[in-house]
Amino acid sequence: MIRAFIIAAQTLDGFIAREANEPATWTSGADKKFFVERTKQAGVVVMGARTFKTIGRALPNRLTIVYSHQELTIPGVETTTKPPAELLAELGERGFKEVAIGGGSSIYTLFIKNNLVETVYLTLEPRFFGQGLCLFNEPLDRRLTLVKSQPLDDDVILLEYRVNHGRPHQN
């Protein structure tokens, strides 16, 4: 069975960007290095059209899948409108074992709401934006278990969480 993981960076005040069209140029070199290494291990990255637009190209040595109604004719890039479970099943049939969910908020929300995410990699960057885009764009209630925390450099921390599937947590 194919495993999906979310990979994201956020500020200490909880934002993944200041606005929808902002490229991730604000993240550290350490985060970018982790993103490249971990997504190359998976071999495929799924993202939304706005996130892709901030990158503007296929990710080298990875299949890039973009949720979009507009067909993109870029080598190494495929577009889809398939439901997440169907997309993951198809990727599994194509031989992929893991899929990186690379953003943005709508795509993270789509996959987590469908209970398809096993792991969340969250890089905490030493910045404040004060306002901006959150990791998810709808109310959610999911319990996570911390698997590992590690410094990526002097000021940047990577958190790895396992998503606990089942009933939402009750306070």
Short mmCIF file of N, CA and C in Angstrom, two decimals:
data_model
loop_
_atom_site.label_atom_id
_atom_site.label_comp_id
_atom_site.label_asym_id
_atom_site.label_seq_id
_atom_site.Cartn_x
_atom_site.Cartn_y
_atom_site.Cartn_z
N MET A 1 0.84 -1.19 0.00
CA MET A 1 0.00 0.00 0.00
C MET A 1 0.88 1.25 0.00
N ILE A 2 0.47 2.22 -0.76
CA ILE A 2 1.23 3.46 -0.87
C ILE A 2 0.98 4.33 0.37
N ARG A 3 2.04 4.99 0.81
CA ARG A 3 1.96 5.85 2.00
C ARG A 3 2.12 7.30 1.59
N ALA A 4 1.28 8.17 2.14
CA ALA A 4 1.35 9.60 1.83
C ALA A 4 1.85 10.34 3.06
N PHE A 5 2.69 11.34 2.83
CA PHE A 5 3.13 12.21 3.92
C PHE A 5 3.04 13.66 3.50
N ILE A 6 2.73 14.49 4.48
CA ILE A 6 2.73 15.94 4.29
C ILE A 6 4.13 16.43 4.60
N ILE A 7 4.62 17.34 3.78
CA ILE A 7 5.91 17.98 4.03
C ILE A 7 5.69 19.49 3.90
N ALA A 8 6.02 20.22 4.98
CA ALA A 8 5.75 21.65 5.00
C ALA A 8 6.72 22.36 5.93
N ALA A 9 6.85 23.65 5.71
CA ALA A 9 7.58 24.52 6.62
C ALA A 9 6.62 25.59 7.09
N GLN A 10 6.77 25.98 8.36
CA GLN A 10 5.93 27.05 8.86
C GLN A 10 6.70 27.93 9.83
N THR A 11 6.19 29.14 9.95
CA THR A 11 6.76 30.08 10.90
C THR A 11 6.39 29.65 12.31
N LEU A 12 7.03 30.24 13.30
CA LEU A 12 6.71 29.91 14.68
C LEU A 12 5.31 30.36 15.08
N ASP A 13 4.75 31.32 14.34
CA ASP A 13 3.37 31.72 14.62
C ASP A 13 2.37 30.99 13.72
N GLY A 14 2.82 29.92 13.05
CA GLY A 14 1.91 28.98 12.42
C GLY A 14 1.51 29.22 10.99
N PHE A 15 2.30 29.94 10.21
CA PHE A 15 1.93 30.22 8.83
C PHE A 15 2.89 29.57 7.84
N ILE A 16 2.32 29.08 6.71
CA ILE A 16 3.14 28.46 5.67
C ILE A 16 3.50 29.46 4.57
N ALA A 17 2.86 30.62 4.58
CA ALA A 17 3.15 31.70 3.63
C ALA A 17 2.40 32.94 4.10
N ARG A 18 2.82 34.09 3.60
CA ARG A 18 2.10 35.33 3.89
C ARG A 18 0.85 35.45 3.02
N GLU A 19 0.97 34.93 1.78
CA GLU A 19 -0.15 34.99 0.83
C GLU A 19 -0.06 33.80 -0.11
N ALA A 20 -1.13 33.56 -0.86
CA ALA A 20 -1.25 32.36 -1.69
C ALA A 20 -0.18 32.26 -2.77
N ASN A 21 0.28 33.34 -3.31
CA ASN A 21 1.22 33.28 -4.42
C ASN A 21 2.67 33.48 -4.01
N GLU A 22 2.95 33.40 -2.72
CA GLU A 22 4.30 33.62 -2.24
C GLU A 22 5.16 32.36 -2.41
N PRO A 23 6.29 32.48 -3.10
CA PRO A 23 7.20 31.33 -3.18
C PRO A 23 7.85 31.08 -1.81
N ALA A 24 8.32 29.87 -1.62
CA ALA A 24 8.92 29.49 -0.32
C ALA A 24 10.37 29.95 -0.22
N THR A 25 10.65 31.14 -0.71
CA THR A 25 12.02 31.66 -0.62
C THR A 25 12.39 32.05 0.80
N TRP A 26 11.41 32.14 1.69
CA TRP A 26 11.65 32.53 3.08
C TRP A 26 12.16 31.38 3.94
N THR A 27 12.07 30.15 3.46
CA THR A 27 12.52 29.02 4.27
C THR A 27 14.04 28.89 4.20
N SER A 28 14.58 28.22 5.20
CA SER A 28 16.04 28.07 5.32
C SER A 28 16.60 27.10 4.29
N GLY A 29 17.89 27.21 4.07
CA GLY A 29 18.59 26.25 3.23
C GLY A 29 18.49 24.84 3.78
N ALA A 30 18.49 24.73 5.11
CA ALA A 30 18.38 23.41 5.75
C ALA A 30 17.03 22.78 5.44
N ASP A 31 15.96 23.58 5.45
CA ASP A 31 14.63 23.06 5.10
C ASP A 31 14.59 22.64 3.64
N LYS A 32 15.13 23.47 2.76
CA LYS A 32 15.13 23.14 1.34
C LYS A 32 15.89 21.83 1.09
N LYS A 33 17.03 21.65 1.77
CA LYS A 33 17.81 20.42 1.62
C LYS A 33 16.99 19.21 2.07
N PHE A 34 16.32 19.31 3.23
CA PHE A 34 15.49 18.21 3.71
C PHE A 34 14.36 17.93 2.72
N PHE A 35 13.70 18.97 2.21
CA PHE A 35 12.60 18.80 1.25
C PHE A 35 13.07 18.02 0.03
N VAL A 36 14.20 18.43 -0.53
CA VAL A 36 14.73 17.76 -1.73
C VAL A 36 15.04 16.30 -1.43
N GLU A 37 15.77 16.04 -0.34
CA GLU A 37 16.15 14.66 -0.01
C GLU A 37 14.93 13.78 0.24
N ARG A 38 13.98 14.27 1.04
CA ARG A 38 12.84 13.43 1.42
C ARG A 38 11.89 13.21 0.25
N THR A 39 11.69 14.24 -0.58
CA THR A 39 10.79 14.06 -1.71
C THR A 39 11.43 13.22 -2.81
N LYS A 40 12.74 13.26 -2.95
CA LYS A 40 13.41 12.37 -3.91
C LYS A 40 13.28 10.92 -3.46
N GLN A 41 13.31 10.67 -2.16
CA GLN A 41 13.10 9.30 -1.66
C GLN A 41 11.72 8.80 -2.07
N ALA A 42 10.72 9.66 -1.98
CA ALA A 42 9.36 9.27 -2.36
C ALA A 42 9.24 9.11 -3.87
N GLY A 43 9.83 10.02 -4.60
CA GLY A 43 9.80 9.95 -6.06
C GLY A 43 8.66 10.69 -6.71
N VAL A 44 7.70 11.12 -5.93
CA VAL A 44 6.55 11.85 -6.47
C VAL A 44 6.08 12.88 -5.45
N VAL A 45 5.74 14.08 -5.96
CA VAL A 45 5.23 15.16 -5.12
C VAL A 45 3.92 15.63 -5.72
N VAL A 46 2.90 15.72 -4.86
CA VAL A 46 1.59 16.20 -5.26
C VAL A 46 1.39 17.59 -4.68
N MET A 47 0.91 18.52 -5.50
CA MET A 47 0.68 19.88 -5.03
C MET A 47 -0.46 20.51 -5.81
N GLY A 48 -0.91 21.64 -5.30
CA GLY A 48 -1.96 22.39 -5.97
C GLY A 48 -1.38 23.30 -7.04
N ALA A 49 -2.27 23.83 -7.87
CA ALA A 49 -1.85 24.68 -8.98
C ALA A 49 -1.16 25.96 -8.50
N ARG A 50 -1.66 26.57 -7.42
CA ARG A 50 -1.03 27.80 -6.93
C ARG A 50 0.37 27.52 -6.40
N THR A 51 0.54 26.42 -5.68
CA THR A 51 1.87 26.06 -5.19
C THR A 51 2.80 25.80 -6.36
N PHE A 52 2.32 25.07 -7.35
CA PHE A 52 3.15 24.81 -8.53
C PHE A 52 3.55 26.12 -9.22
N LYS A 53 2.61 27.04 -9.30
CA LYS A 53 2.89 28.32 -9.96
C LYS A 53 4.04 29.06 -9.26
N THR A 54 4.16 28.92 -7.93
CA THR A 54 5.26 29.59 -7.23
C THR A 54 6.60 28.94 -7.53
N ILE A 55 6.57 27.66 -7.96
CA ILE A 55 7.79 26.94 -8.32
C ILE A 55 8.06 27.10 -9.82
N GLY A 56 7.02 26.89 -10.62
CA GLY A 56 7.08 27.14 -12.04
C GLY A 56 7.80 26.12 -12.90
N ARG A 57 8.14 24.98 -12.33
CA ARG A 57 8.86 23.96 -13.11
C ARG A 57 8.69 22.60 -12.44
N ALA A 58 9.04 21.56 -13.18
CA ALA A 58 9.04 20.21 -12.61
C ALA A 58 10.17 20.12 -11.58
N LEU A 59 9.96 19.33 -10.55
CA LEU A 59 11.02 19.11 -9.57
C LEU A 59 11.95 18.03 -10.11
N PRO A 60 13.24 18.31 -10.20
CA PRO A 60 14.17 17.34 -10.76
C PRO A 60 14.15 16.00 -10.02
N ASN A 61 14.21 14.92 -10.78
CA ASN A 61 14.28 13.56 -10.25
C ASN A 61 13.07 13.16 -9.42
N ARG A 62 11.93 13.80 -9.67
CA ARG A 62 10.67 13.47 -9.01
C ARG A 62 9.55 13.72 -10.00
N LEU A 63 8.55 12.88 -9.97
CA LEU A 63 7.33 13.15 -10.72
C LEU A 63 6.57 14.23 -9.96
N THR A 64 6.15 15.27 -10.64
CA THR A 64 5.38 16.35 -10.04
C THR A 64 3.95 16.24 -10.54
N ILE A 65 3.01 16.08 -9.60
CA ILE A 65 1.60 15.98 -9.96
C ILE A 65 0.90 17.21 -9.40
N VAL A 66 0.19 17.91 -10.29
CA VAL A 66 -0.46 19.17 -9.94
C VAL A 66 -1.98 19.00 -10.05
N TYR A 67 -2.68 19.32 -8.95
CA TYR A 67 -4.14 19.35 -9.01
C TYR A 67 -4.54 20.59 -9.77
N SER A 68 -5.10 20.39 -10.97
CA SER A 68 -5.47 21.51 -11.82
C SER A 68 -6.46 21.04 -12.87
N HIS A 69 -7.38 21.91 -13.24
CA HIS A 69 -8.29 21.63 -14.35
C HIS A 69 -7.65 22.01 -15.68
N GLN A 70 -6.54 22.73 -15.60
CA GLN A 70 -5.81 23.14 -16.80
C GLN A 70 -4.66 22.17 -17.04
N GLU A 71 -4.60 21.62 -18.24
CA GLU A 71 -3.53 20.69 -18.61
C GLU A 71 -2.21 21.46 -18.74
N LEU A 72 -1.17 20.97 -18.11
CA LEU A 72 0.16 21.58 -18.21
C LEU A 72 1.01 20.70 -19.11
N THR A 73 1.67 21.29 -20.07
CA THR A 73 2.52 20.52 -20.98
C THR A 73 3.98 20.80 -20.65
N ILE A 74 4.38 20.32 -19.48
CA ILE A 74 5.74 20.49 -18.99
C ILE A 74 6.29 19.10 -18.71
N PRO A 75 7.44 18.74 -19.28
CA PRO A 75 8.00 17.41 -19.01
C PRO A 75 8.19 17.19 -17.51
N GLY A 76 7.79 16.00 -17.04
CA GLY A 76 7.91 15.66 -15.63
C GLY A 76 6.77 16.14 -14.77
N VAL A 77 5.77 16.79 -15.39
CA VAL A 77 4.61 17.30 -14.67
C VAL A 77 3.35 16.66 -15.23
N GLU A 78 2.51 16.15 -14.35
CA GLU A 78 1.21 15.62 -14.73
C GLU A 78 0.15 16.40 -13.97
N THR A 79 -1.01 16.56 -14.57
CA THR A 79 -2.12 17.21 -13.88
C THR A 79 -3.18 16.17 -13.56
N THR A 80 -3.97 16.47 -12.54
CA THR A 80 -5.04 15.56 -12.14
C THR A 80 -6.17 16.33 -11.50
N THR A 81 -7.34 15.73 -11.52
CA THR A 81 -8.50 16.21 -10.77
C THR A 81 -9.11 15.02 -10.01
N LYS A 82 -8.39 13.90 -9.98
CA LYS A 82 -8.90 12.68 -9.36
C LYS A 82 -9.04 12.84 -7.85
N PRO A 83 -10.00 12.13 -7.27
CA PRO A 83 -10.07 12.10 -5.81
C PRO A 83 -8.75 11.55 -5.25
N PRO A 84 -8.33 12.03 -4.09
CA PRO A 84 -7.03 11.62 -3.55
C PRO A 84 -6.82 10.11 -3.44
N ALA A 85 -7.82 9.37 -2.98
CA ALA A 85 -7.66 7.91 -2.83
C ALA A 85 -7.42 7.25 -4.18
N GLU A 86 -8.13 7.71 -5.20
CA GLU A 86 -7.95 7.18 -6.54
C GLU A 86 -6.55 7.50 -7.08
N LEU A 87 -6.10 8.73 -6.86
CA LEU A 87 -4.76 9.11 -7.30
C LEU A 87 -3.70 8.25 -6.62
N LEU A 88 -3.81 8.05 -5.30
CA LEU A 88 -2.83 7.23 -4.59
C LEU A 88 -2.85 5.78 -5.08
N ALA A 89 -4.04 5.25 -5.33
CA ALA A 89 -4.15 3.87 -5.83
C ALA A 89 -3.44 3.76 -7.19
N GLU A 90 -3.67 4.74 -8.06
CA GLU A 90 -3.03 4.72 -9.37
C GLU A 90 -1.50 4.81 -9.25
N LEU A 91 -1.03 5.68 -8.37
CA LEU A 91 0.42 5.81 -8.17
C LEU A 91 1.02 4.53 -7.60
N GLY A 92 0.28 3.86 -6.72
CA GLY A 92 0.72 2.57 -6.20
C GLY A 92 0.83 1.53 -7.30
N GLU A 93 -0.13 1.52 -8.22
CA GLU A 93 -0.09 0.60 -9.36
C GLU A 93 1.09 0.91 -10.28
N ARG A 94 1.54 2.15 -10.28
CA ARG A 94 2.68 2.55 -11.09
C ARG A 94 4.01 2.25 -10.39
N GLY A 95 3.95 1.70 -9.18
CA GLY A 95 5.16 1.27 -8.50
C GLY A 95 5.67 2.20 -7.41
N PHE A 96 4.99 3.31 -7.18
CA PHE A 96 5.42 4.21 -6.11
C PHE A 96 5.02 3.63 -4.75
N LYS A 97 5.87 3.79 -3.76
CA LYS A 97 5.60 3.31 -2.40
C LYS A 97 5.18 4.46 -1.48
N GLU A 98 5.63 5.68 -1.83
CA GLU A 98 5.35 6.86 -1.02
C GLU A 98 5.00 8.03 -1.92
N VAL A 99 4.22 8.96 -1.37
CA VAL A 99 3.86 10.19 -2.07
C VAL A 99 4.03 11.34 -1.10
N ALA A 100 4.74 12.36 -1.53
CA ALA A 100 4.89 13.59 -0.74
C ALA A 100 3.77 14.54 -1.11
N ILE A 101 3.05 15.04 -0.12
CA ILE A 101 2.03 16.04 -0.35
C ILE A 101 2.69 17.38 -0.03
N GLY A 102 2.90 18.20 -1.08
CA GLY A 102 3.72 19.38 -0.95
C GLY A 102 2.98 20.71 -0.90
N GLY A 103 1.69 20.70 -0.71
CA GLY A 103 0.99 21.96 -0.50
C GLY A 103 0.12 22.36 -1.66
N GLY A 104 -0.55 23.42 -1.47
CA GLY A 104 -0.68 24.26 -0.30
C GLY A 104 -1.81 23.81 0.59
N SER A 105 -2.38 24.79 1.28
CA SER A 105 -3.40 24.51 2.30
C SER A 105 -4.55 23.64 1.80
N SER A 106 -5.05 23.93 0.61
CA SER A 106 -6.19 23.17 0.06
C SER A 106 -5.82 21.71 -0.15
N ILE A 107 -4.63 21.46 -0.65
CA ILE A 107 -4.20 20.08 -0.93
C ILE A 107 -3.89 19.35 0.37
N TYR A 108 -3.22 20.02 1.31
CA TYR A 108 -2.99 19.40 2.62
C TYR A 108 -4.33 19.01 3.25
N THR A 109 -5.31 19.92 3.20
CA THR A 109 -6.63 19.67 3.78
C THR A 109 -7.32 18.51 3.08
N LEU A 110 -7.27 18.49 1.76
CA LEU A 110 -7.91 17.43 0.98
C LEU A 110 -7.42 16.05 1.38
N PHE A 111 -6.10 15.90 1.52
CA PHE A 111 -5.54 14.59 1.84
C PHE A 111 -5.74 14.21 3.30
N ILE A 112 -5.61 15.16 4.21
CA ILE A 112 -5.78 14.83 5.63
C ILE A 112 -7.25 14.52 5.94
N LYS A 113 -8.18 15.25 5.32
CA LYS A 113 -9.61 14.99 5.55
C LYS A 113 -10.03 13.62 5.03
N ASN A 114 -9.34 13.13 4.02
CA ASN A 114 -9.65 11.81 3.47
C ASN A 114 -8.89 10.70 4.18
N ASN A 115 -8.23 11.04 5.30
CA ASN A 115 -7.50 10.06 6.13
C ASN A 115 -6.46 9.29 5.33
N LEU A 116 -5.75 9.99 4.45
CA LEU A 116 -4.76 9.34 3.60
C LEU A 116 -3.32 9.66 4.00
N VAL A 117 -3.14 10.50 5.00
CA VAL A 117 -1.80 10.93 5.41
C VAL A 117 -1.35 10.09 6.60
N GLU A 118 -0.15 9.50 6.47
CA GLU A 118 0.43 8.70 7.55
C GLU A 118 1.37 9.51 8.43
N THR A 119 2.12 10.42 7.80
CA THR A 119 3.18 11.14 8.48
C THR A 119 3.14 12.61 8.09
N VAL A 120 3.52 13.46 9.03
CA VAL A 120 3.66 14.89 8.77
C VAL A 120 5.07 15.30 9.13
N TYR A 121 5.79 15.88 8.17
CA TYR A 121 7.10 16.48 8.40
C TYR A 121 6.89 17.99 8.41
N LEU A 122 7.17 18.61 9.54
CA LEU A 122 6.95 20.04 9.69
C LEU A 122 8.24 20.71 10.15
N THR A 123 8.77 21.57 9.29
CA THR A 123 9.95 22.35 9.66
C THR A 123 9.49 23.65 10.30
N LEU A 124 10.00 23.92 11.50
CA LEU A 124 9.70 25.18 12.18
C LEU A 124 10.81 26.17 11.90
N GLU A 125 10.44 27.24 11.22
CA GLU A 125 11.41 28.27 10.85
C GLU A 125 11.34 29.42 11.87
N PRO A 126 12.48 29.97 12.25
CA PRO A 126 12.51 31.02 13.27
C PRO A 126 12.09 32.38 12.71
N ARG A 127 10.80 32.48 12.39
CA ARG A 127 10.25 33.72 11.84
C ARG A 127 8.83 33.89 12.34
N PHE A 128 8.36 35.12 12.31
CA PHE A 128 6.95 35.45 12.54
C PHE A 128 6.45 36.19 11.31
N PHE A 129 5.24 35.88 10.88
CA PHE A 129 4.59 36.64 9.81
C PHE A 129 3.45 37.50 10.37
N GLY A 130 2.90 37.12 11.51
CA GLY A 130 1.79 37.87 12.08
C GLY A 130 0.45 37.51 11.49
N GLN A 131 0.43 37.22 10.22
CA GLN A 131 -0.78 36.75 9.53
C GLN A 131 -0.35 36.04 8.26
N GLY A 132 -1.25 35.25 7.72
CA GLY A 132 -0.90 34.53 6.49
C GLY A 132 -1.74 33.29 6.33
N LEU A 133 -1.20 32.33 5.58
CA LEU A 133 -1.90 31.08 5.29
C LEU A 133 -1.51 30.02 6.31
N CYS A 134 -2.51 29.32 6.79
CA CYS A 134 -2.29 28.20 7.72
C CYS A 134 -2.07 26.91 6.94
N LEU A 135 -1.58 25.91 7.63
CA LEU A 135 -1.33 24.61 7.02
C LEU A 135 -2.61 24.04 6.40
N PHE A 136 -3.73 24.20 7.11
CA PHE A 136 -5.02 23.71 6.63
C PHE A 136 -5.97 24.88 6.47
N ASN A 137 -6.95 24.73 5.56
CA ASN A 137 -7.87 25.83 5.31
C ASN A 137 -9.30 25.53 5.73
N GLU A 138 -9.47 24.47 6.52
CA GLU A 138 -10.79 24.12 7.07
C GLU A 138 -10.58 23.60 8.49
N PRO A 139 -11.61 23.65 9.32
CA PRO A 139 -11.48 23.09 10.67
C PRO A 139 -11.21 21.58 10.60
N LEU A 140 -10.29 21.11 11.42
CA LEU A 140 -9.94 19.70 11.50
C LEU A 140 -9.76 19.30 12.96
N ASP A 141 -9.83 18.03 13.21
CA ASP A 141 -9.49 17.52 14.54
C ASP A 141 -8.80 16.18 14.34
N ARG A 142 -7.50 16.19 14.37
CA ARG A 142 -6.70 14.97 14.21
C ARG A 142 -5.66 14.91 15.31
N ARG A 143 -5.49 13.74 15.87
CA ARG A 143 -4.44 13.52 16.88
C ARG A 143 -3.18 13.06 16.17
N LEU A 144 -2.04 13.55 16.65
CA LEU A 144 -0.74 13.18 16.11
C LEU A 144 0.14 12.69 17.25
N THR A 145 1.10 11.85 16.90
CA THR A 145 2.08 11.39 17.87
C THR A 145 3.45 11.80 17.36
N LEU A 146 4.21 12.48 18.22
CA LEU A 146 5.55 12.90 17.85
C LEU A 146 6.45 11.68 17.72
N VAL A 147 7.03 11.51 16.56
CA VAL A 147 7.95 10.41 16.30
C VAL A 147 9.38 10.86 16.57
N LYS A 148 9.69 12.09 16.09
CA LYS A 148 11.07 12.57 16.22
C LYS A 148 11.09 14.07 16.08
N SER A 149 12.01 14.70 16.80
CA SER A 149 12.32 16.11 16.56
C SER A 149 13.83 16.20 16.43
N GLN A 150 14.26 17.01 15.48
CA GLN A 150 15.70 17.14 15.27
C GLN A 150 16.03 18.51 14.73
N PRO A 151 17.15 19.06 15.15
CA PRO A 151 17.58 20.33 14.56
C PRO A 151 18.09 20.10 13.15
N LEU A 152 17.69 20.99 12.24
CA LEU A 152 18.24 20.94 10.88
C LEU A 152 19.45 21.86 10.77
N ASP A 153 19.45 22.90 11.57
CA ASP A 153 20.62 23.75 11.77
C ASP A 153 20.43 24.45 13.11
N ASP A 154 21.21 25.47 13.40
CA ASP A 154 21.17 26.08 14.73
C ASP A 154 19.80 26.62 15.13
N ASP A 155 19.03 27.10 14.18
CA ASP A 155 17.77 27.76 14.50
C ASP A 155 16.53 27.05 13.97
N VAL A 156 16.68 25.98 13.22
CA VAL A 156 15.57 25.34 12.52
C VAL A 156 15.36 23.93 13.07
N ILE A 157 14.09 23.61 13.36
CA ILE A 157 13.75 22.30 13.92
C ILE A 157 12.80 21.56 12.99
N LEU A 158 13.07 20.29 12.78
CA LEU A 158 12.19 19.42 12.01
C LEU A 158 11.42 18.54 12.98
N LEU A 159 10.10 18.54 12.84
CA LEU A 159 9.23 17.67 13.64
C LEU A 159 8.65 16.61 12.72
N GLU A 160 8.69 15.37 13.17
CA GLU A 160 8.06 14.28 12.43
C GLU A 160 6.95 13.71 13.30
N TYR A 161 5.74 13.73 12.78
CA TYR A 161 4.57 13.22 13.49
C TYR A 161 3.92 12.07 12.72
N ARG A 162 3.37 11.12 13.45
CA ARG A 162 2.52 10.08 12.88
C ARG A 162 1.08 10.50 13.10
N VAL A 163 0.26 10.39 12.09
CA VAL A 163 -1.16 10.72 12.21
C VAL A 163 -1.88 9.52 12.81
N ASN A 164 -2.60 9.76 13.88
CA ASN A 164 -3.36 8.69 14.54
C ASN A 164 -4.74 8.63 13.89
N HIS A 165 -4.97 7.59 13.11
CA HIS A 165 -6.27 7.44 12.46
C HIS A 165 -7.25 6.83 13.43
N GLY A 166 -8.48 7.17 13.27
CA GLY A 166 -9.51 6.69 14.18
C GLY A 166 -10.38 7.86 14.58
N ARG A 167 -10.92 7.79 15.76
CA ARG A 167 -11.83 8.83 16.24
C ARG A 167 -11.07 10.12 16.54
N PRO A 168 -11.68 11.26 16.25
CA PRO A 168 -11.06 12.53 16.61
C PRO A 168 -10.88 12.62 18.13
N HIS A 169 -9.89 13.35 18.54
CA HIS A 169 -9.60 13.53 19.96
C HIS A 169 -10.69 14.36 20.62
N GLN A 170 -11.13 13.93 21.77
CA GLN A 170 -12.11 14.68 22.54
C GLN A 170 -11.43 15.27 23.76
N ASN A 171 -11.66 16.56 24.02
CA ASN A 171 -11.08 17.20 25.22
C ASN A 171 -11.85 16.85 26.44
#
